[in-house]
């Protein structure tokens, strides 16, 4: 599935900024820099086209956020969708949260295939009729019509964040959710839009003393009182809302001691955590920093259980990556449905998969050449110095403008969605 190539059209608004499957995997939502949400729906399997089961087609497109201007601070608020989170389906309609830098919205996406006809007080065009002309009473009827998918904003949660929102997470009680910015985390009830509870506040009294910011936050998948948040210093804090209303005192603190031999000017920047995700089981936390993905056991705070090198060949290139600002890129990471494989992005449209059981890893490429239907992805290798084999790519020829920051994994099947700038690729396990 491809959109127009950005290098050709140069349309920044089409750059995908978030990707998220719903709880069944039947729907896949993407948000972009232009404030739009595009929802794809999986095709139902047909008897004569069994192999087409994995195809996703556009289901609904709507404008979620518009650009705004904060007149008090003379700041533009861009419309870019930072995160999308689905709510579990309770009825025929779907609900999702989308957020830009300042405002979270709850959207209802529903289908209509019938329309009412035969009103008494209105004519067929919807104009009010003169009551004096109404002599008989009609019973309105529902007539079939072409299927329409409507997206309507049900709640708007605004004016609660001074800084840019980087995360939203739906609680397992499905009554509340949290939104996190650089210095604070707020807890919201879905029914109440005019107030939220501040549950974490790391803002110092004097901003000159600021040493770290919140980079990501997520609720535990099963325990509604527990959540984690990560920081730019490479630490993760687990908090329990039963302990106190303001969770400034963490319950657990996860940090890996730094190896003094690896200390450099860039150490602090590359240790900043860009994403944190609970495993589906709730037993583990996965974190992504610039060069690695780490898996932590909730019962062991002093070091990660597993560390996977995403692109260690870039360690010698940190200076130029700092100069072109790539060192500040925020890569996300995802678990597969059984928590046995993890996936995260890299440069040159590469993405990495690590099998936690076999310890095997693979580098794959999301590119137009590979996007022909049923084409099989070939593993890619990057060589550092020395002789380059025919199928390898040199670290010096990697394209740092092509980066995969956002990926998603189907909750129960081996189907993945990979956002490469403004192209969305959907890959699935080979079907015979």
GROMACS .gro file of C-alpha atoms in nm:
model
  432
    1UNK     CA    1   0.000   0.000   0.000
    2UNK     CA    2   0.169   0.316  -0.112
    3UNK     CA    3   0.097   0.685  -0.107
    4UNK     CA    4   0.273   0.919  -0.354
    5UNK     CA    5   0.647   0.932  -0.303
    6UNK     CA    6   0.743   1.229  -0.086
    7UNK     CA    7   1.060   1.309  -0.276
    8UNK     CA    8   0.850   1.356  -0.589
    9UNK     CA    9   0.566   1.555  -0.442
   10UNK     CA   10   0.746   1.710  -0.147
   11UNK     CA   11   0.423   1.714   0.053
   12UNK     CA   12   0.524   1.722   0.419
   13UNK     CA   13   0.159   1.688   0.531
   14UNK     CA   14   0.154   1.326   0.402
   15UNK     CA   15   0.438   1.209   0.628
   16UNK     CA   16   0.298   0.937   0.857
   17UNK     CA   17   0.353   1.017   1.224
   18UNK     CA   18   0.181   0.723   1.399
   19UNK     CA   19   0.051   0.371   1.317
   20UNK     CA   20  -0.180   0.159   1.535
   21UNK     CA   21  -0.382  -0.164   1.496
   22UNK     CA   22  -0.707  -0.195   1.688
   23UNK     CA   23  -0.756  -0.476   1.942
   24UNK     CA   24  -0.878  -0.730   1.685
   25UNK     CA   25  -0.636  -0.627   1.410
   26UNK     CA   26  -0.925  -0.579   1.166
   27UNK     CA   27  -0.858  -0.204   1.152
   28UNK     CA   28  -0.532  -0.013   1.118
   29UNK     CA   29  -0.514   0.362   1.181
   30UNK     CA   30  -0.244   0.602   1.067
   31UNK     CA   31  -0.201   0.967   1.157
   32UNK     CA   32   0.002   1.216   0.955
   33UNK     CA   33   0.166   1.558   0.979
   34UNK     CA   34  -0.135   1.716   0.811
   35UNK     CA   35  -0.360   1.623   1.104
   36UNK     CA   36  -0.545   1.351   0.913
   37UNK     CA   37  -0.638   1.004   1.035
   38UNK     CA   38  -0.669   0.729   0.774
   39UNK     CA   39  -0.827   0.400   0.883
   40UNK     CA   40  -0.770   0.082   0.680
   41UNK     CA   41  -0.999  -0.220   0.711
   42UNK     CA   42  -0.895  -0.578   0.649
   43UNK     CA   43  -1.073  -0.750   0.363
   44UNK     CA   44  -1.300  -1.038   0.455
   45UNK     CA   45  -1.182  -1.368   0.312
   46UNK     CA   46  -1.363  -1.468  -0.004
   47UNK     CA   47  -1.393  -1.829  -0.117
   48UNK     CA   48  -1.217  -1.778  -0.448
   49UNK     CA   49  -0.944  -1.543  -0.319
   50UNK     CA   50  -0.808  -1.704  -0.004
   51UNK     CA   51  -0.466  -1.534  -0.034
   52UNK     CA   52  -0.625  -1.187  -0.030
   53UNK     CA   53  -0.728  -1.219   0.336
   54UNK     CA   54  -0.445  -0.996   0.452
   55UNK     CA   55  -0.525  -0.700   0.230
   56UNK     CA   56  -0.618  -0.373   0.397
   57UNK     CA   57  -0.819  -0.109   0.212
   58UNK     CA   58  -0.910   0.247   0.306
   59UNK     CA   59  -1.215   0.244   0.533
   60UNK     CA   60  -1.238   0.605   0.648
   61UNK     CA   61  -1.035   0.927   0.625
   62UNK     CA   62  -1.102   1.234   0.837
   63UNK     CA   63  -0.934   1.553   0.953
   64UNK     CA   64  -0.866   1.502   1.322
   65UNK     CA   65  -0.675   1.822   1.408
   66UNK     CA   66  -0.634   2.163   1.248
   67UNK     CA   67  -0.341   2.405   1.290
   68UNK     CA   68  -0.401   2.650   1.575
   69UNK     CA   69  -0.233   2.956   1.720
   70UNK     CA   70  -0.174   3.020   2.089
   71UNK     CA   71  -0.214   3.398   2.114
   72UNK     CA   72  -0.094   3.419   2.474
   73UNK     CA   73   0.240   3.256   2.392
   74UNK     CA   74   0.258   3.358   2.023
   75UNK     CA   75   0.310   2.994   1.932
   76UNK     CA   76   0.180   2.793   1.640
   77UNK     CA   77   0.029   2.459   1.739
   78UNK     CA   78   0.081   2.222   1.451
   79UNK     CA   79  -0.185   1.974   1.347
   80UNK     CA   80   0.050   1.670   1.334
   81UNK     CA   81  -0.100   1.358   1.496
   82UNK     CA   82   0.149   1.243   1.761
   83UNK     CA   83  -0.033   0.927   1.877
   84UNK     CA   84  -0.346   0.721   1.812
   85UNK     CA   85  -0.486   0.471   2.063
   86UNK     CA   86  -0.790   0.248   2.005
   87UNK     CA   87  -1.050   0.165   2.269
   88UNK     CA   88  -1.181  -0.194   2.278
   89UNK     CA   89  -1.498  -0.229   2.073
   90UNK     CA   90  -1.816  -0.235   2.285
   91UNK     CA   91  -2.080  -0.209   2.010
   92UNK     CA   92  -2.106  -0.164   1.634
   93UNK     CA   93  -1.908   0.162   1.644
   94UNK     CA   94  -1.532   0.204   1.687
   95UNK     CA   95  -1.369   0.459   1.920
   96UNK     CA   96  -1.016   0.597   1.908
   97UNK     CA   97  -0.811   0.868   2.077
   98UNK     CA   98  -0.591   1.095   1.867
   99UNK     CA   99  -0.365   1.372   1.990
  100UNK     CA  100  -0.150   1.652   1.855
  101UNK     CA  101   0.088   1.856   2.074
  102UNK     CA  102  -0.187   2.003   2.294
  103UNK     CA  103  -0.532   1.850   2.245
  104UNK     CA  104  -0.661   1.492   2.274
  105UNK     CA  105  -0.982   1.398   2.090
  106UNK     CA  106  -1.209   1.096   2.124
  107UNK     CA  107  -1.350   0.994   1.784
  108UNK     CA  108  -1.644   0.768   1.708
  109UNK     CA  109  -1.627   0.587   1.374
  110UNK     CA  110  -1.958   0.431   1.272
  111UNK     CA  111  -2.134   0.293   0.965
  112UNK     CA  112  -2.468   0.402   0.817
  113UNK     CA  113  -2.646   0.206   0.547
  114UNK     CA  114  -3.006   0.322   0.607
  115UNK     CA  115  -3.168   0.662   0.604
  116UNK     CA  116  -3.502   0.768   0.755
  117UNK     CA  117  -3.779   0.889   0.519
  118UNK     CA  118  -4.134   1.012   0.567
  119UNK     CA  119  -4.106   1.274   0.842
  120UNK     CA  120  -4.422   1.455   0.944
  121UNK     CA  121  -4.277   1.797   1.030
  122UNK     CA  122  -4.009   1.808   0.759
  123UNK     CA  123  -4.018   1.754   0.383
  124UNK     CA  124  -3.773   1.525   0.197
  125UNK     CA  125  -3.516   1.810   0.169
  126UNK     CA  126  -3.524   1.863   0.545
  127UNK     CA  127  -3.717   2.194   0.537
  128UNK     CA  128  -3.981   2.246   0.807
  129UNK     CA  129  -4.339   2.212   0.680
  130UNK     CA  130  -4.622   2.446   0.769
  131UNK     CA  131  -4.819   2.265   1.044
  132UNK     CA  132  -5.144   2.382   0.882
  133UNK     CA  133  -5.069   2.169   0.576
  134UNK     CA  134  -5.020   1.850   0.777
  135UNK     CA  135  -5.347   1.656   0.758
  136UNK     CA  136  -5.230   1.299   0.799
  137UNK     CA  137  -4.985   1.126   1.028
  138UNK     CA  138  -4.708   0.930   0.859
  139UNK     CA  139  -4.489   0.663   1.014
  140UNK     CA  140  -4.124   0.730   0.916
  141UNK     CA  141  -3.945   0.436   0.755
  142UNK     CA  142  -3.578   0.340   0.710
  143UNK     CA  143  -3.467   0.299   0.350
  144UNK     CA  144  -3.142   0.128   0.240
  145UNK     CA  145  -2.864   0.355   0.112
  146UNK     CA  146  -2.498   0.326   0.011
  147UNK     CA  147  -2.271   0.249   0.305
  148UNK     CA  148  -2.133   0.563   0.470
  149UNK     CA  149  -1.857   0.563   0.730
  150UNK     CA  150  -1.884   0.866   0.958
  151UNK     CA  151  -1.622   0.995   1.201
  152UNK     CA  152  -1.755   1.227   1.472
  153UNK     CA  153  -1.561   1.385   1.761
  154UNK     CA  154  -1.735   1.277   2.084
  155UNK     CA  155  -1.500   1.444   2.335
  156UNK     CA  156  -1.228   1.709   2.316
  157UNK     CA  157  -0.975   1.713   2.603
  158UNK     CA  158  -0.794   2.047   2.580
  159UNK     CA  159  -0.602   2.308   2.783
  160UNK     CA  160  -0.428   2.067   3.019
  161UNK     CA  161  -0.075   2.060   2.879
  162UNK     CA  162   0.179   2.341   2.885
  163UNK     CA  163   0.434   2.130   2.697
  164UNK     CA  164   0.405   1.899   2.396
  165UNK     CA  165   0.213   1.574   2.443
  166UNK     CA  166   0.433   1.275   2.357
  167UNK     CA  167   0.216   0.982   2.477
  168UNK     CA  168  -0.141   0.877   2.540
  169UNK     CA  169  -0.235   0.543   2.696
  170UNK     CA  170  -0.576   0.387   2.764
  171UNK     CA  171  -0.611   0.227   3.106
  172UNK     CA  172  -0.723  -0.135   3.144
  173UNK     CA  173  -1.035  -0.014   3.330
  174UNK     CA  174  -1.139   0.152   2.997
  175UNK     CA  175  -1.278   0.443   3.198
  176UNK     CA  176  -0.961   0.650   3.216
  177UNK     CA  177  -0.655   0.730   3.009
  178UNK     CA  178  -0.337   0.931   3.059
  179UNK     CA  179  -0.160   1.191   2.850
  180UNK     CA  180   0.207   1.273   2.903
  181UNK     CA  181   0.410   1.577   2.802
  182UNK     CA  182   0.775   1.668   2.868
  183UNK     CA  183   0.725   1.741   3.238
  184UNK     CA  184   0.380   1.620   3.347
  185UNK     CA  185   0.142   1.325   3.318
  186UNK     CA  186  -0.234   1.380   3.347
  187UNK     CA  187  -0.508   1.126   3.419
  188UNK     CA  188  -0.843   1.176   3.245
  189UNK     CA  189  -1.187   1.021   3.272
  190UNK     CA  190  -1.343   0.961   2.929
  191UNK     CA  191  -1.666   1.131   3.041
  192UNK     CA  192  -1.505   1.447   3.182
  193UNK     CA  193  -1.333   1.690   2.946
  194UNK     CA  194  -1.294   2.001   3.164
  195UNK     CA  195  -1.066   1.856   3.431
  196UNK     CA  196  -0.787   1.604   3.469
  197UNK     CA  197  -0.571   1.485   3.759
  198UNK     CA  198  -0.200   1.559   3.750
  199UNK     CA  199  -0.034   1.231   3.856
  200UNK     CA  200   0.332   1.309   3.774
  201UNK     CA  201   0.501   1.649   3.780
  202UNK     CA  202   0.879   1.666   3.742
  203UNK     CA  203   0.894   2.039   3.670
  204UNK     CA  204   1.157   2.200   3.898
  205UNK     CA  205   1.076   2.528   4.076
  206UNK     CA  206   1.359   2.686   3.878
  207UNK     CA  207   1.365   2.576   3.513
  208UNK     CA  208   1.742   2.628   3.503
  209UNK     CA  209   1.770   2.320   3.725
  210UNK     CA  210   1.590   2.101   3.470
  211UNK     CA  211   1.799   1.792   3.400
  212UNK     CA  212   1.555   1.546   3.239
  213UNK     CA  213   1.222   1.525   3.061
  214UNK     CA  214   0.953   1.258   3.025
  215UNK     CA  215   0.982   1.088   2.685
  216UNK     CA  216   0.708   0.820   2.691
  217UNK     CA  217   0.447   0.671   2.926
  218UNK     CA  218   0.219   0.367   2.925
  219UNK     CA  219  -0.035   0.194   3.149
  220UNK     CA  220   0.008  -0.169   3.255
  221UNK     CA  221  -0.209  -0.391   3.029
  222UNK     CA  222  -0.387  -0.562   3.323
  223UNK     CA  223  -0.335  -0.361   3.645
  224UNK     CA  224  -0.521  -0.030   3.625
  225UNK     CA  225  -0.319   0.123   3.910
  226UNK     CA  226   0.026   0.073   3.751
  227UNK     CA  227   0.203   0.270   3.481
  228UNK     CA  228   0.558   0.340   3.363
  229UNK     CA  229   0.727   0.643   3.219
  230UNK     CA  230   1.071   0.683   3.064
  231UNK     CA  231   1.309   0.976   3.071
  232UNK     CA  232   1.573   1.144   2.858
  233UNK     CA  233   1.834   1.016   3.107
  234UNK     CA  234   1.769   0.655   3.007
  235UNK     CA  235   1.574   0.563   3.321
  236UNK     CA  236   1.230   0.404   3.362
  237UNK     CA  237   1.004   0.464   3.661
  238UNK     CA  238   0.719   0.234   3.756
  239UNK     CA  239   0.447   0.407   3.960
  240UNK     CA  240   0.151   0.278   4.162
  241UNK     CA  241  -0.149   0.511   4.187
  242UNK     CA  242  -0.264   0.333   4.504
  243UNK     CA  243   0.040   0.469   4.691
  244UNK     CA  244  -0.050   0.838   4.657
  245UNK     CA  245  -0.247   1.075   4.438
  246UNK     CA  246   0.070   1.239   4.304
  247UNK     CA  247   0.307   0.968   4.183
  248UNK     CA  248   0.627   1.171   4.216
  249UNK     CA  249   0.775   0.893   4.428
  250UNK     CA  250   0.819   0.590   4.204
  251UNK     CA  251   0.767   0.230   4.317
  252UNK     CA  252   1.045   0.089   4.102
  253UNK     CA  253   1.336   0.253   3.922
  254UNK     CA  254   1.499   0.078   3.625
  255UNK     CA  255   1.845   0.192   3.518
  256UNK     CA  256   2.147   0.025   3.366
  257UNK     CA  257   2.484   0.139   3.503
  258UNK     CA  258   2.688   0.304   3.233
  259UNK     CA  259   3.004   0.135   3.109
  260UNK     CA  260   3.280   0.397   3.169
  261UNK     CA  261   3.474   0.268   2.868
  262UNK     CA  262   3.187   0.370   2.637
  263UNK     CA  263   3.154   0.721   2.781
  264UNK     CA  264   3.158   0.996   2.518
  265UNK     CA  265   3.015   1.339   2.436
  266UNK     CA  266   2.707   1.166   2.291
  267UNK     CA  267   2.643   0.922   2.578
  268UNK     CA  268   2.360   1.120   2.733
  269UNK     CA  269   2.185   1.185   2.399
  270UNK     CA  270   2.194   0.824   2.280
  271UNK     CA  271   2.080   0.689   2.619
  272UNK     CA  272   1.758   0.891   2.604
  273UNK     CA  273   1.462   0.651   2.578
  274UNK     CA  274   1.233   0.723   2.283
  275UNK     CA  275   0.969   0.457   2.350
  276UNK     CA  276   0.851   0.229   2.630
  277UNK     CA  277   0.607  -0.063   2.589
  278UNK     CA  278   0.468  -0.321   2.831
  279UNK     CA  279   0.459  -0.676   2.695
  280UNK     CA  280   0.108  -0.816   2.640
  281UNK     CA  281   0.164  -1.042   2.943
  282UNK     CA  282   0.249  -0.740   3.159
  283UNK     CA  283   0.565  -0.911   3.290
  284UNK     CA  284   0.821  -0.720   3.083
  285UNK     CA  285   0.896  -0.366   2.966
  286UNK     CA  286   1.069  -0.293   2.636
  287UNK     CA  287   1.255   0.034   2.585
  288UNK     CA  288   1.418   0.184   2.277
  289UNK     CA  289   1.712   0.422   2.290
  290UNK     CA  290   1.912   0.546   1.991
  291UNK     CA  291   2.125   0.236   1.934
  292UNK     CA  292   1.953  -0.046   2.125
  293UNK     CA  293   1.629  -0.214   2.232
  294UNK     CA  294   1.624  -0.344   2.590
  295UNK     CA  295   1.384  -0.584   2.761
  296UNK     CA  296   1.341  -0.542   3.137
  297UNK     CA  297   1.184  -0.783   3.384
  298UNK     CA  298   0.952  -0.596   3.623
  299UNK     CA  299   1.118  -0.787   3.909
  300UNK     CA  300   1.475  -0.681   3.823
  301UNK     CA  301   1.557  -0.311   3.832
  302UNK     CA  302   1.937  -0.299   3.815
  303UNK     CA  303   1.987  -0.416   3.455
  304UNK     CA  304   1.790  -0.529   3.150
  305UNK     CA  305   1.736  -0.900   3.085
  306UNK     CA  306   1.809  -0.862   2.715
  307UNK     CA  307   1.984  -0.597   2.503
  308UNK     CA  308   1.959  -0.597   2.124
  309UNK     CA  309   2.186  -0.387   1.904
  310UNK     CA  310   1.970  -0.217   1.639
  311UNK     CA  311   2.241  -0.045   1.434
  312UNK     CA  312   2.567  -0.058   1.625
  313UNK     CA  313   2.753   0.027   1.302
  314UNK     CA  314   2.638   0.387   1.356
  315UNK     CA  315   2.846   0.426   1.672
  316UNK     CA  316   3.136   0.559   1.464
  317UNK     CA  317   2.902   0.800   1.282
  318UNK     CA  318   2.754   0.977   1.586
  319UNK     CA  319   2.935   1.302   1.509
  320UNK     CA  320   2.776   1.345   1.166
  321UNK     CA  321   2.440   1.218   1.299
  322UNK     CA  322   2.459   1.491   1.562
  323UNK     CA  323   2.533   1.755   1.299
  324UNK     CA  324   2.235   1.656   1.082
  325UNK     CA  325   2.007   1.619   1.392
  326UNK     CA  326   1.937   1.250   1.320
  327UNK     CA  327   2.074   1.161   1.663
  328UNK     CA  328   1.752   1.310   1.807
  329UNK     CA  329   1.521   1.083   1.601
  330UNK     CA  330   1.263   0.904   1.814
  331UNK     CA  331   1.228   0.541   1.708
  332UNK     CA  332   0.939   0.332   1.839
  333UNK     CA  333   0.938  -0.040   1.920
  334UNK     CA  334   0.663  -0.307   1.920
  335UNK     CA  335   0.602  -0.661   2.047
  336UNK     CA  336   0.442  -0.934   1.842
  337UNK     CA  337   0.120  -1.090   1.979
  338UNK     CA  338   0.300  -1.357   2.185
  339UNK     CA  339   0.583  -1.128   2.311
  340UNK     CA  340   0.840  -1.360   2.146
  341UNK     CA  341   0.959  -1.121   1.873
  342UNK     CA  342   1.026  -0.748   1.886
  343UNK     CA  343   1.046  -0.501   1.600
  344UNK     CA  344   1.189  -0.153   1.563
  345UNK     CA  345   1.300   0.079   1.283
  346UNK     CA  346   1.631   0.209   1.153
  347UNK     CA  347   1.762   0.418   0.862
  348UNK     CA  348   1.765   0.353   0.487
  349UNK     CA  349   1.405   0.224   0.525
  350UNK     CA  350   1.544  -0.073   0.721
  351UNK     CA  351   1.358  -0.229   1.011
  352UNK     CA  352   1.486  -0.489   1.254
  353UNK     CA  353   1.329  -0.797   1.412
  354UNK     CA  354   1.471  -0.985   1.709
  355UNK     CA  355   1.350  -1.332   1.808
  356UNK     CA  356   1.380  -1.355   2.187
  357UNK     CA  357   1.377  -1.737   2.193
  358UNK     CA  358   1.623  -1.826   1.917
  359UNK     CA  359   1.825  -1.501   1.958
  360UNK     CA  360   1.819  -1.466   1.578
  361UNK     CA  361   1.774  -1.123   1.425
  362UNK     CA  362   1.703  -0.996   1.077
  363UNK     CA  363   1.721  -0.665   0.889
  364UNK     CA  364   1.445  -0.607   0.632
  365UNK     CA  365   1.379  -0.319   0.397
  366UNK     CA  366   1.050  -0.142   0.325
  367UNK     CA  367   1.094  -0.007  -0.025
  368UNK     CA  368   0.897   0.029  -0.346
  369UNK     CA  369   1.096  -0.250  -0.510
  370UNK     CA  370   0.978  -0.487  -0.236
  371UNK     CA  371   0.618  -0.367  -0.234
  372UNK     CA  372   0.492  -0.575  -0.525
  373UNK     CA  373   0.217  -0.809  -0.400
  374UNK     CA  374   0.348  -1.141  -0.265
  375UNK     CA  375   0.711  -1.035  -0.310
  376UNK     CA  376   0.932  -1.199  -0.049
  377UNK     CA  377   1.151  -0.969   0.162
  378UNK     CA  378   1.519  -1.051   0.145
  379UNK     CA  379   1.733  -0.993   0.456
  380UNK     CA  380   1.972  -0.698   0.422
  381UNK     CA  381   2.322  -0.665   0.566
  382UNK     CA  382   2.528  -0.356   0.639
  383UNK     CA  383   2.904  -0.383   0.613
  384UNK     CA  384   3.147  -0.165   0.805
  385UNK     CA  385   3.481  -0.110   0.631
  386UNK     CA  386   3.674  -0.388   0.457
  387UNK     CA  387   3.549  -0.567   0.151
  388UNK     CA  388   3.181  -0.537   0.068
  389UNK     CA  389   2.998  -0.844  -0.054
  390UNK     CA  390   2.759  -0.815  -0.348
  391UNK     CA  391   2.438  -0.822  -0.141
  392UNK     CA  392   2.569  -0.594   0.135
  393UNK     CA  393   2.526  -0.220   0.168
  394UNK     CA  394   2.805   0.002   0.296
  395UNK     CA  395   2.739   0.204   0.610
  396UNK     CA  396   2.858   0.513   0.418
  397UNK     CA  397   2.585   0.478   0.157
  398UNK     CA  398   2.291   0.456   0.402
  399UNK     CA  399   2.022   0.718   0.339
  400UNK     CA  400   1.949   0.890   0.671
  401UNK     CA  401   1.652   1.080   0.530
  402UNK     CA  402   1.470   0.747   0.487
  403UNK     CA  403   1.389   0.639   0.840
  404UNK     CA  404   1.134   0.402   0.988
  405UNK     CA  405   1.021   0.557   1.316
  406UNK     CA  406   0.670   0.407   1.340
  407UNK     CA  407   0.569   0.041   1.316
  408UNK     CA  408   0.279  -0.174   1.440
  409UNK     CA  409   0.223  -0.547   1.481
  410UNK     CA  410  -0.115  -0.722   1.444
  411UNK     CA  411  -0.230  -0.835   1.793
  412UNK     CA  412  -0.260  -1.205   1.704
  413UNK     CA  413  -0.115  -1.268   1.356
  414UNK     CA  414   0.216  -1.213   1.180
  415UNK     CA  415   0.103  -0.901   0.997
  416UNK     CA  416   0.307  -0.584   1.039
  417UNK     CA  417   0.258  -0.224   0.932
  418UNK     CA  418   0.565  -0.013   0.862
  419UNK     CA  419   0.557   0.362   0.798
  420UNK     CA  420   0.839   0.479   0.575
  421UNK     CA  421   0.805   0.859   0.550
  422UNK     CA  422   0.473   0.888   0.363
  423UNK     CA  423   0.444   0.529   0.243
  424UNK     CA  424   0.261   0.267   0.447
  425UNK     CA  425   0.378  -0.090   0.390
  426UNK     CA  426   0.185  -0.390   0.517
  427UNK     CA  427   0.372  -0.721   0.521
  428UNK     CA  428   0.245  -1.060   0.626
  429UNK     CA  429   0.388  -1.405   0.682
  430UNK     CA  430   0.421  -1.602   0.363
  431UNK     CA  431   0.100  -1.790   0.281
  432UNK     CA  432   0.127  -2.101   0.069
   0.00000   0.00000   0.00000
